[in-house]
Amino acid sequence: MVEALFSAGSKSGVKVIAEGVETIEEYKTLRDMGIELMQGFLFAKPEPDPVQSVQLP
């Protein structure tokens, strides 16, 4: 499924970003498919949204 979506996006000239990359194995698999743009817990832990972090009385 990932390969099909990446292929379709690449052929259309769209930059494809793999989201939710959590392990080195996932990273290596995606990299081997040719996906260069990735985000996920492997790279950075989620940051709280300062607007949503306001404590209400």
Backbone as XML, in Angstrom:
<?xml version="1.0"?>
<chain id="A" units="angstrom">
  <residue number="1" name="MET">
    <atom name="N" x="0.821" y="-1.182" z="0.000"/>
    <atom name="CA" x="0.000" y="0.000" z="0.000"/>
    <atom name="C" x="0.873" y="1.256" z="0.000"/>
  </residue>
  <residue number="2" name="VAL">
    <atom name="N" x="1.873" y="1.282" z="0.849"/>
    <atom name="CA" x="2.758" y="2.445" z="0.934"/>
    <atom name="C" x="3.471" y="2.652" z="-0.392"/>
  </residue>
  <residue number="3" name="GLU">
    <atom name="N" x="3.982" y="1.570" z="-0.975"/>
    <atom name="CA" x="4.682" y="1.685" z="-2.253"/>
    <atom name="C" x="3.766" y="2.236" z="-3.341"/>
  </residue>
  <residue number="4" name="ALA">
    <atom name="N" x="2.522" y="1.788" z="-3.373"/>
    <atom name="CA" x="1.574" y="2.254" z="-4.386"/>
    <atom name="C" x="1.291" y="3.747" z="-4.225"/>
  </residue>
  <residue number="5" name="LEU">
    <atom name="N" x="1.076" y="4.192" z="-2.997"/>
    <atom name="CA" x="0.812" y="5.609" z="-2.749"/>
    <atom name="C" x="2.033" y="6.460" z="-3.075"/>
  </residue>
  <residue number="6" name="PHE">
    <atom name="N" x="3.209" y="5.994" z="-2.682"/>
    <atom name="CA" x="4.436" y="6.729" z="-2.970"/>
    <atom name="C" x="4.653" y="6.825" z="-4.474"/>
  </residue>
  <residue number="7" name="SER">
    <atom name="N" x="4.453" y="5.724" z="-5.171"/>
    <atom name="CA" x="4.631" y="5.693" z="-6.619"/>
    <atom name="C" x="3.664" y="6.648" z="-7.309"/>
  </residue>
  <residue number="8" name="ALA">
    <atom name="N" x="2.402" y="6.610" z="-6.912"/>
    <atom name="CA" x="1.397" y="7.486" z="-7.514"/>
    <atom name="C" x="1.729" y="8.954" z="-7.260"/>
  </residue>
  <residue number="9" name="GLY">
    <atom name="N" x="2.123" y="9.274" z="-6.042"/>
    <atom name="CA" x="2.476" y="10.650" z="-5.715"/>
    <atom name="C" x="3.699" y="11.118" z="-6.465"/>
  </residue>
  <residue number="10" name="SER">
    <atom name="N" x="4.709" y="10.293" z="-6.529"/>
    <atom name="CA" x="5.952" y="10.648" z="-7.214"/>
    <atom name="C" x="5.721" y="10.868" z="-8.703"/>
  </residue>
  <residue number="11" name="LYS">
    <atom name="N" x="4.938" y="9.994" z="-9.315"/>
    <atom name="CA" x="4.652" y="10.120" z="-10.748"/>
    <atom name="C" x="3.851" y="11.380" z="-11.048"/>
  </residue>
  <residue number="12" name="SER">
    <atom name="N" x="3.114" y="11.860" z="-10.063"/>
    <atom name="CA" x="2.312" y="13.073" z="-10.229"/>
    <atom name="C" x="3.113" y="14.325" z="-9.909"/>
  </residue>
  <residue number="13" name="GLY">
    <atom name="N" x="4.348" y="14.155" z="-9.453"/>
    <atom name="CA" x="5.185" y="15.290" z="-9.097"/>
    <atom name="C" x="4.901" y="15.842" z="-7.711"/>
  </residue>
  <residue number="14" name="VAL">
    <atom name="N" x="4.202" y="15.075" z="-6.890"/>
    <atom name="CA" x="3.851" y="15.500" z="-5.535"/>
    <atom name="C" x="4.919" y="15.009" z="-4.560"/>
  </residue>
  <residue number="15" name="LYS">
    <atom name="N" x="5.320" y="15.876" z="-3.633"/>
    <atom name="CA" x="6.249" y="15.440" z="-2.592"/>
    <atom name="C" x="5.484" y="14.568" z="-1.604"/>
  </residue>
  <residue number="16" name="VAL">
    <atom name="N" x="6.025" y="13.404" z="-1.315"/>
    <atom name="CA" x="5.369" y="12.460" z="-0.418"/>
    <atom name="C" x="6.094" y="12.462" z="0.924"/>
  </residue>
  <residue number="17" name="ILE">
    <atom name="N" x="5.340" y="12.632" z="2.003"/>
    <atom name="CA" x="5.899" y="12.608" z="3.354"/>
    <atom name="C" x="5.314" y="11.411" z="4.089"/>
  </residue>
  <residue number="18" name="ALA">
    <atom name="N" x="6.184" y="10.553" z="4.575"/>
    <atom name="CA" x="5.737" y="9.406" z="5.372"/>
    <atom name="C" x="5.574" y="9.882" z="6.815"/>
  </residue>
  <residue number="19" name="GLU">
    <atom name="N" x="4.386" y="9.699" z="7.360"/>
    <atom name="CA" x="4.107" y="10.124" z="8.729"/>
    <atom name="C" x="4.018" y="8.921" z="9.652"/>
  </residue>
  <residue number="20" name="GLY">
    <atom name="N" x="4.325" y="9.146" z="10.918"/>
    <atom name="CA" x="4.184" y="8.091" z="11.920"/>
    <atom name="C" x="5.344" y="7.121" z="11.967"/>
  </residue>
  <residue number="21" name="VAL">
    <atom name="N" x="6.528" y="7.562" z="11.535"/>
    <atom name="CA" x="7.701" y="6.686" z="11.559"/>
    <atom name="C" x="8.181" y="6.580" z="13.007"/>
  </residue>
  <residue number="22" name="GLU">
    <atom name="N" x="8.145" y="5.355" z="13.544"/>
    <atom name="CA" x="8.464" y="5.166" z="14.960"/>
    <atom name="C" x="9.702" y="4.319" z="15.209"/>
  </residue>
  <residue number="23" name="THR">
    <atom name="N" x="10.124" y="3.517" z="14.242"/>
    <atom name="CA" x="11.257" y="2.620" z="14.476"/>
    <atom name="C" x="12.301" y="2.751" z="13.372"/>
  </residue>
  <residue number="24" name="ILE">
    <atom name="N" x="13.514" y="2.320" z="13.688"/>
    <atom name="CA" x="14.594" y="2.302" z="12.699"/>
    <atom name="C" x="14.215" y="1.402" z="11.527"/>
  </residue>
  <residue number="25" name="GLU">
    <atom name="N" x="13.556" y="0.294" z="11.809"/>
    <atom name="CA" x="13.159" y="-0.637" z="10.749"/>
    <atom name="C" x="12.199" y="0.037" z="9.771"/>
  </residue>
  <residue number="26" name="GLU">
    <atom name="N" x="11.235" y="0.786" z="10.297"/>
    <atom name="CA" x="10.308" y="1.516" z="9.424"/>
    <atom name="C" x="11.067" y="2.543" z="8.598"/>
  </residue>
  <residue number="27" name="TYR">
    <atom name="N" x="11.975" y="3.260" z="9.243"/>
    <atom name="CA" x="12.784" y="4.260" z="8.543"/>
    <atom name="C" x="13.562" y="3.629" z="7.389"/>
  </residue>
  <residue number="28" name="LYS">
    <atom name="N" x="14.245" y="2.521" z="7.665"/>
    <atom name="CA" x="15.050" y="1.859" z="6.635"/>
    <atom name="C" x="14.189" y="1.355" z="5.483"/>
  </residue>
  <residue number="29" name="THR">
    <atom name="N" x="13.032" y="0.794" z="5.805"/>
    <atom name="CA" x="12.130" y="0.294" z="4.764"/>
    <atom name="C" x="11.663" y="1.430" z="3.864"/>
  </residue>
  <residue number="30" name="LEU">
    <atom name="N" x="11.253" y="2.528" z="4.464"/>
    <atom name="CA" x="10.787" y="3.675" z="3.687"/>
    <atom name="C" x="11.918" y="4.283" z="2.870"/>
  </residue>
  <residue number="31" name="ARG">
    <atom name="N" x="13.090" y="4.386" z="3.466"/>
    <atom name="CA" x="14.253" y="4.919" z="2.749"/>
    <atom name="C" x="14.592" y="4.044" z="1.550"/>
  </residue>
  <residue number="32" name="ASP">
    <atom name="N" x="14.528" y="2.728" z="1.742"/>
    <atom name="CA" x="14.812" y="1.800" z="0.648"/>
    <atom name="C" x="13.785" y="1.913" z="-0.476"/>
  </residue>
  <residue number="33" name="MET">
    <atom name="N" x="12.574" y="2.364" z="-0.153"/>
    <atom name="CA" x="11.539" y="2.586" z="-1.170"/>
    <atom name="C" x="11.785" y="3.882" z="-1.937"/>
  </residue>
  <residue number="34" name="GLY">
    <atom name="N" x="12.697" y="4.715" z="-1.418"/>
    <atom name="CA" x="12.983" y="5.986" z="-2.069"/>
    <atom name="C" x="12.311" y="7.179" z="-1.422"/>
  </residue>
  <residue number="35" name="ILE">
    <atom name="N" x="11.634" y="6.936" z="-0.307"/>
    <atom name="CA" x="10.972" y="8.037" z="0.398"/>
    <atom name="C" x="12.026" y="8.788" z="1.201"/>
  </residue>
  <residue number="36" name="GLU">
    <atom name="N" x="12.118" y="10.098" z="0.955"/>
    <atom name="CA" x="13.139" y="10.905" z="1.618"/>
    <atom name="C" x="12.575" y="11.785" z="2.726"/>
  </residue>
  <residue number="37" name="LEU">
    <atom name="N" x="11.289" y="12.095" z="2.665"/>
    <atom name="CA" x="10.680" y="12.976" z="3.654"/>
    <atom name="C" x="9.859" y="12.150" z="4.627"/>
  </residue>
  <residue number="38" name="MET">
    <atom name="N" x="10.211" y="12.236" z="5.905"/>
    <atom name="CA" x="9.533" y="11.447" z="6.930"/>
    <atom name="C" x="9.393" y="12.267" z="8.203"/>
  </residue>
  <residue number="39" name="GLN">
    <atom name="N" x="8.379" y="11.923" z="8.977"/>
    <atom name="CA" x="8.234" y="12.513" z="10.300"/>
    <atom name="C" x="7.642" y="11.464" z="11.223"/>
  </residue>
  <residue number="40" name="GLY">
    <atom name="N" x="7.860" y="11.659" z="12.496"/>
    <atom name="CA" x="7.324" y="10.717" z="13.464"/>
    <atom name="C" x="8.117" y="10.723" z="14.754"/>
  </residue>
  <residue number="41" name="PHE">
    <atom name="N" x="7.701" y="9.872" z="15.672"/>
    <atom name="CA" x="8.285" y="9.791" z="17.005"/>
    <atom name="C" x="9.775" y="9.456" z="16.965"/>
  </residue>
  <residue number="42" name="LEU">
    <atom name="N" x="10.211" y="8.735" z="15.924"/>
    <atom name="CA" x="11.630" y="8.388" z="15.802"/>
    <atom name="C" x="12.498" y="9.641" z="15.729"/>
  </residue>
  <residue number="43" name="PHE">
    <atom name="N" x="11.989" y="10.686" z="15.108"/>
    <atom name="CA" x="12.769" y="11.901" z="14.883"/>
    <atom name="C" x="12.570" y="12.942" z="15.974"/>
  </residue>
  <residue number="44" name="ALA">
    <atom name="N" x="11.352" y="13.049" z="16.485"/>
    <atom name="CA" x="11.062" y="14.038" z="17.525"/>
    <atom name="C" x="9.776" y="13.660" z="18.244"/>
  </residue>
  <residue number="45" name="LYS">
    <atom name="N" x="9.801" y="13.823" z="19.546"/>
    <atom name="CA" x="8.599" y="13.572" z="20.335"/>
    <atom name="C" x="7.613" y="14.717" z="20.100"/>
  </residue>
  <residue number="46" name="PRO">
    <atom name="N" x="6.324" y="14.446" z="20.174"/>
    <atom name="CA" x="5.331" y="15.506" z="19.983"/>
    <atom name="C" x="5.506" y="16.619" z="21.017"/>
  </residue>
  <residue number="47" name="GLU">
    <atom name="N" x="5.334" y="17.832" z="20.568"/>
    <atom name="CA" x="5.395" y="18.994" z="21.450"/>
    <atom name="C" x="3.965" y="19.432" z="21.758"/>
  </residue>
  <residue number="48" name="PRO">
    <atom name="N" x="3.707" y="19.836" z="22.992"/>
    <atom name="CA" x="2.360" y="20.320" z="23.298"/>
    <atom name="C" x="2.092" y="21.634" z="22.568"/>
  </residue>
  <residue number="49" name="ASP">
    <atom name="N" x="0.871" y="21.816" z="22.141"/>
    <atom name="CA" x="0.460" y="23.055" z="21.496"/>
    <atom name="C" x="0.289" y="24.104" z="22.589"/>
  </residue>
  <residue number="50" name="PRO">
    <atom name="N" x="1.058" y="25.212" z="22.527"/>
    <atom name="CA" x="0.981" y="26.205" z="23.603"/>
    <atom name="C" x="-0.429" y="26.769" z="23.780"/>
  </residue>
  <residue number="51" name="VAL">
    <atom name="N" x="-1.177" y="26.879" z="22.712"/>
    <atom name="CA" x="-2.534" y="27.414" z="22.806"/>
    <atom name="C" x="-3.426" y="26.437" z="23.559"/>
  </residue>
  <residue number="52" name="GLN">
    <atom name="N" x="-3.252" y="25.160" z="23.329"/>
    <atom name="CA" x="-4.091" y="24.160" z="23.966"/>
    <atom name="C" x="-3.580" y="23.785" z="25.357"/>
  </residue>
  <residue number="53" name="SER">
    <atom name="N" x="-2.402" y="24.253" z="25.707"/>
    <atom name="CA" x="-1.825" y="23.909" z="27.002"/>
    <atom name="C" x="-2.264" y="24.865" z="28.109"/>
  </residue>
  <residue number="54" name="VAL">
    <atom name="N" x="-3.021" y="25.876" z="27.752"/>
    <atom name="CA" x="-3.484" y="26.842" z="28.744"/>
    <atom name="C" x="-4.437" y="26.133" z="29.701"/>
  </residue>
  <residue number="55" name="GLN">
    <atom name="N" x="-4.172" y="26.301" z="30.975"/>
    <atom name="CA" x="-5.029" y="25.669" z="31.981"/>
    <atom name="C" x="-6.211" y="26.579" z="32.283"/>
  </residue>
  <residue number="56" name="LEU">
    <atom name="N" x="-7.382" y="26.002" z="32.215"/>
    <atom name="CA" x="-8.588" y="26.767" z="32.521"/>
    <atom name="C" x="-8.865" y="26.705" z="34.017"/>
  </residue>
  <residue number="57" name="PRO">
    <atom name="N" x="-9.457" y="27.784" z="34.565"/>
    <atom name="CA" x="-9.752" y="27.788" z="36.009"/>
    <atom name="C" x="-10.800" y="26.770" z="36.384"/>
  </residue>
</chain>
